[in-house]
mmCIF file of C-alpha atoms in Angstrom:
data_model
loop_
_atom_site.group_PDB
_atom_site.id
_atom_site.type_symbol
_atom_site.label_atom_id
_atom_site.label_comp_id
_atom_site.label_asym_id
_atom_site.label_seq_id
_atom_site.Cartn_x
_atom_site.Cartn_y
_atom_site.Cartn_z
ATOM 1 C CA MET A 8 85.912 120.758 114.224
ATOM 2 C CA GLU A 9 87.030 121.922 110.763
ATOM 3 C CA SER A 10 85.575 121.003 107.404
ATOM 4 C CA SER A 11 86.838 121.450 103.853
ATOM 5 C CA LYS A 12 84.353 121.804 100.998
ATOM 6 C CA CYS A 13 83.797 118.742 98.840
ATOM 7 C CA VAL A 14 84.604 119.287 95.166
ATOM 8 C CA GLY A 15 85.018 116.975 92.227
ATOM 9 C CA LEU A 16 81.749 115.064 92.676
ATOM 10 C CA LEU A 17 80.675 112.820 89.823
ATOM 11 C CA ASP A 18 77.473 113.015 87.819
ATOM 12 C CA GLY A 19 76.112 110.018 85.947
ATOM 13 C CA ASN A 20 73.822 107.016 86.003
ATOM 14 C CA GLY A 21 73.143 104.458 88.673
ATOM 15 C CA ILE A 22 72.452 104.673 92.369
ATOM 16 C CA TYR A 23 74.263 107.387 94.277
ATOM 17 C CA ILE A 24 76.047 106.286 97.403
ATOM 18 C CA PHE A 25 77.428 108.351 100.265
ATOM 19 C CA LEU A 26 80.729 107.096 101.687
ATOM 20 C CA VAL A 27 82.253 107.657 105.129
ATOM 21 C CA ILE A 28 85.917 106.807 105.754
ATOM 22 C CA GLY A 29 87.507 107.061 109.168
ATOM 23 C CA ASN A 30 91.113 108.243 109.319
ATOM 24 C CA TYR A 31 93.392 107.994 112.321
ATOM 25 C CA ASN A 32 96.937 109.157 111.590
ATOM 26 C CA ASN A 33 97.266 107.453 108.221
ATOM 27 C CA THR A 34 97.053 109.750 105.206
ATOM 28 C CA LEU A 35 98.789 107.162 102.995
ATOM 29 C CA PHE A 36 96.164 104.451 103.590
ATOM 30 C CA THR A 37 93.278 106.882 103.217
ATOM 31 C CA ASN A 38 94.568 108.244 99.912
ATOM 32 C CA GLN A 39 95.212 104.704 98.607
ATOM 33 C CA CYS A 40 91.660 103.758 99.574
ATOM 34 C CA ILE A 41 90.144 106.759 97.763
ATOM 35 C CA ARG A 42 92.384 106.192 94.734
ATOM 36 C CA SER A 43 91.249 102.551 94.483
ATOM 37 C CA ILE A 44 87.619 103.742 94.528
ATOM 38 C CA ALA A 45 88.328 106.257 91.765
ATOM 39 C CA ASP A 46 90.127 103.599 89.702
ATOM 40 C CA SER A 47 87.131 101.261 89.989
ATOM 41 C CA ILE A 48 84.487 103.751 88.817
ATOM 42 C CA GLN A 49 84.767 102.831 85.136
ATOM 43 C CA TYR A 50 83.759 99.247 85.991
ATOM 44 C CA ASN A 51 80.693 100.105 88.099
ATOM 45 C CA ASN A 52 77.211 101.317 87.165
ATOM 46 C CA ASN A 53 76.743 102.840 90.609
ATOM 47 C CA GLU A 54 78.682 105.807 91.910
ATOM 48 C CA ILE A 55 80.023 107.178 95.122
ATOM 49 C CA LYS A 56 78.436 110.636 95.128
ATOM 50 C CA GLU A 57 80.251 112.056 98.120
ATOM 51 C CA ILE A 58 83.112 110.981 100.350
ATOM 52 C CA ILE A 59 83.539 112.270 103.872
ATOM 53 C CA VAL A 60 86.746 111.528 105.748
ATOM 54 C CA ILE A 61 86.465 111.774 109.511
ATOM 55 C CA ASP A 62 89.965 112.789 110.540
ATOM 56 C CA ASN A 63 90.223 112.019 114.232
ATOM 57 C CA GLY A 64 93.944 111.649 114.769
ATOM 58 C CA GLU A 65 96.771 113.916 115.839
ATOM 59 C CA GLU A 66 98.268 114.092 112.317
ATOM 60 C CA GLU A 67 96.197 116.125 109.884
ATOM 61 C CA TYR A 68 94.850 114.213 106.882
ATOM 62 C CA ILE A 69 95.894 115.793 103.584
ATOM 63 C CA PRO A 70 93.997 114.584 100.503
ATOM 64 C CA GLN A 71 95.979 114.016 97.307
ATOM 65 C CA ASP A 72 94.728 115.015 93.886
ATOM 66 C CA CYS A 73 92.363 112.341 92.721
ATOM 67 C CA LEU A 74 89.041 111.936 90.923
ATOM 68 C CA TYR A 75 87.413 112.471 94.326
ATOM 69 C CA THR A 76 88.276 115.267 96.702
ATOM 70 C CA PRO A 77 86.664 114.297 99.993
ATOM 71 C CA THR A 78 85.033 116.544 102.510
ATOM 72 C CA VAL A 79 87.303 116.359 105.550
ATOM 73 C CA ILE A 80 85.852 116.695 109.033
ATOM 74 C CA ARG A 81 88.684 117.206 111.529
ATOM 75 C CA THR A 82 87.761 116.424 115.119
ATOM 76 C CA ASN A 83 91.152 117.027 116.788
ATOM 77 C CA THR A 84 90.490 114.100 119.118
ATOM 78 C CA PRO A 85 90.132 110.328 118.633
ATOM 79 C CA LEU A 86 86.438 109.451 118.537
ATOM 80 C CA GLY A 87 86.515 105.722 117.936
ATOM 81 C CA TYR A 88 84.646 103.848 115.226
ATOM 82 C CA GLY A 89 81.035 104.418 116.305
ATOM 83 C CA LYS A 90 81.277 108.139 117.022
ATOM 84 C CA ALA A 91 83.449 108.863 113.974
ATOM 85 C CA TYR A 92 81.197 107.062 111.516
ATOM 86 C CA SER A 93 78.028 108.462 113.108
ATOM 87 C CA LEU A 94 79.467 111.960 112.714
ATOM 88 C CA GLY A 95 80.237 111.257 109.055
ATOM 89 C CA ILE A 96 76.697 110.043 108.397
ATOM 90 C CA GLN A 97 75.263 113.135 110.118
ATOM 91 C CA CYS A 98 77.449 115.430 107.998
ATOM 92 C CA SER A 99 76.148 114.041 104.725
ATOM 93 C CA ASN A 100 74.541 116.705 102.575
ATOM 94 C CA ILE A 101 73.699 114.368 99.689
ATOM 95 C CA GLU A 102 70.415 112.496 99.662
ATOM 96 C CA SER A 103 71.568 109.040 98.671
ATOM 97 C CA GLU A 104 69.808 105.717 98.823
ATOM 98 C CA TYR A 105 72.766 104.006 100.516
ATOM 99 C CA VAL A 106 75.509 104.811 102.995
ATOM 100 C CA LEU A 107 78.820 102.986 102.685
ATOM 101 C CA LEU A 108 81.138 102.703 105.683
ATOM 102 C CA LEU A 109 84.686 101.807 104.682
ATOM 103 C CA ASN A 110 87.869 101.582 106.696
ATOM 104 C CA ASN A 111 90.742 103.632 105.336
ATOM 105 C CA ASP A 112 93.048 100.610 105.039
ATOM 106 C CA CYS A 113 90.768 98.978 102.435
ATOM 107 C CA THR A 114 91.368 98.974 98.720
ATOM 108 C CA VAL A 115 88.646 97.830 96.365
ATOM 109 C CA ASN A 116 88.562 95.781 93.162
ATOM 110 C CA SER A 117 87.008 96.694 89.828
ATOM 111 C CA ASN A 118 83.347 95.749 90.312
ATOM 112 C CA TRP A 119 83.070 95.769 94.087
ATOM 113 C CA LEU A 120 80.333 98.390 94.287
ATOM 114 C CA ASP A 121 77.932 96.772 91.832
ATOM 115 C CA ILE A 122 78.329 93.423 93.601
ATOM 116 C CA LEU A 123 77.302 94.973 96.923
ATOM 117 C CA VAL A 124 74.364 96.940 95.463
ATOM 118 C CA GLN A 125 73.127 93.901 93.515
ATOM 119 C CA LYS A 126 72.440 92.021 96.745
ATOM 120 C CA PHE A 127 69.706 94.522 97.630
ATOM 121 C CA SER A 128 67.865 93.896 94.360
ATOM 122 C CA GLU A 129 68.143 90.123 94.777
ATOM 123 C CA ASP A 130 66.255 90.209 98.074
ATOM 124 C CA PRO A 131 64.211 93.263 99.164
ATOM 125 C CA SER A 132 64.376 92.171 102.809
ATOM 126 C CA ILE A 133 68.156 92.784 102.852
ATOM 127 C CA LYS A 134 69.038 96.036 104.616
ATOM 128 C CA LEU A 135 72.822 95.741 105.108
ATOM 129 C CA VAL A 136 75.508 94.047 103.008
ATOM 130 C CA GLY A 137 79.251 93.631 103.106
ATOM 131 C CA PRO A 138 81.951 91.482 101.577
ATOM 132 C CA CYS A 139 82.245 87.844 102.587
ATOM 133 C CA ILE A 140 85.419 87.005 104.415
ATOM 134 C CA ASP A 141 86.568 83.554 105.328
ATOM 135 C CA ILE A 142 83.677 81.116 105.614
ATOM 136 C CA ASP A 143 81.356 83.101 107.882
ATOM 137 C CA LYS A 144 78.508 84.308 105.656
ATOM 138 C CA ASP A 145 76.304 85.434 108.552
ATOM 139 C CA TYR A 146 78.688 88.152 109.640
ATOM 140 C CA ILE A 147 79.186 91.557 108.041
ATOM 141 C CA PRO A 148 82.609 92.943 108.863
ATOM 142 C CA GLY A 149 82.891 96.512 110.071
ATOM 143 C CA PHE A 150 85.598 97.366 107.566
ATOM 144 C CA CYS A 151 83.097 97.602 104.679
ATOM 145 C CA SER A 152 79.330 97.883 105.135
ATOM 146 C CA LEU A 153 76.690 99.166 102.737
ATOM 147 C CA VAL A 154 73.392 100.038 104.406
ATOM 148 C CA LYS A 155 70.152 101.510 103.146
ATOM 149 C CA ARG A 156 69.815 105.089 104.337
ATOM 150 C CA ASP A 157 66.197 104.564 105.398
ATOM 151 C CA VAL A 158 67.369 101.884 107.833
ATOM 152 C CA LEU A 159 69.661 104.409 109.528
ATOM 153 C CA GLU A 160 66.788 106.880 109.683
ATOM 154 C CA GLU A 161 64.599 104.213 111.285
ATOM 155 C CA ILE A 162 67.002 102.736 113.847
ATOM 156 C CA GLY A 163 69.446 105.588 114.339
ATOM 157 C CA LEU A 164 73.214 105.770 114.277
ATOM 158 C CA PHE A 165 75.812 103.717 116.141
ATOM 159 C CA ASN A 166 75.205 103.001 119.805
ATOM 160 C CA ILE A 167 78.453 104.138 121.394
ATOM 161 C CA GLY A 168 77.612 102.054 124.469
ATOM 162 C CA PHE A 169 79.093 99.123 122.542
ATOM 163 C CA SER A 170 82.412 100.858 122.058
ATOM 164 C CA PRO A 171 85.101 99.755 121.677
ATOM 165 C CA GLY A 172 83.877 97.095 119.265
ATOM 166 C CA TYR A 173 87.248 95.891 118.052
ATOM 167 C CA TYR A 174 89.419 97.275 120.832
ATOM 168 C CA GLU A 175 89.870 100.576 119.023
#
């Protein structure tokens, strides 16, 4: 497993969030995802403090110049969603209040991050949020999930016994 050092981290106000992105043979999608996050920063009070890309494909992920330069963890073997994202969470070296899990084929809009974080302040019993898709408001999709770090510390990481979740 190889790792590149994370540089280009932001300093500022708001809640710091640690982001994990899984990459499987798609540098283009991953770079578009990170670029959309960087483009949205000016519209959000909260910040992504660190991005880790779990690169678990045969093709090496190569980050492009952007506001964020992610830490890249190369596994050299496909891990699947649960193992890849658990590894990313374990590799975090930033103490953040939240962990954001985002698929690499997602792009975000201007105020996406503040909308997600706001849900936690609206109801202290909320521990996990994600975007609403379709009409199912009782389901948080795996492509974008924001969870309180203390919840992960309490319940642990992904149970790989449930893999594959979406036929990965």
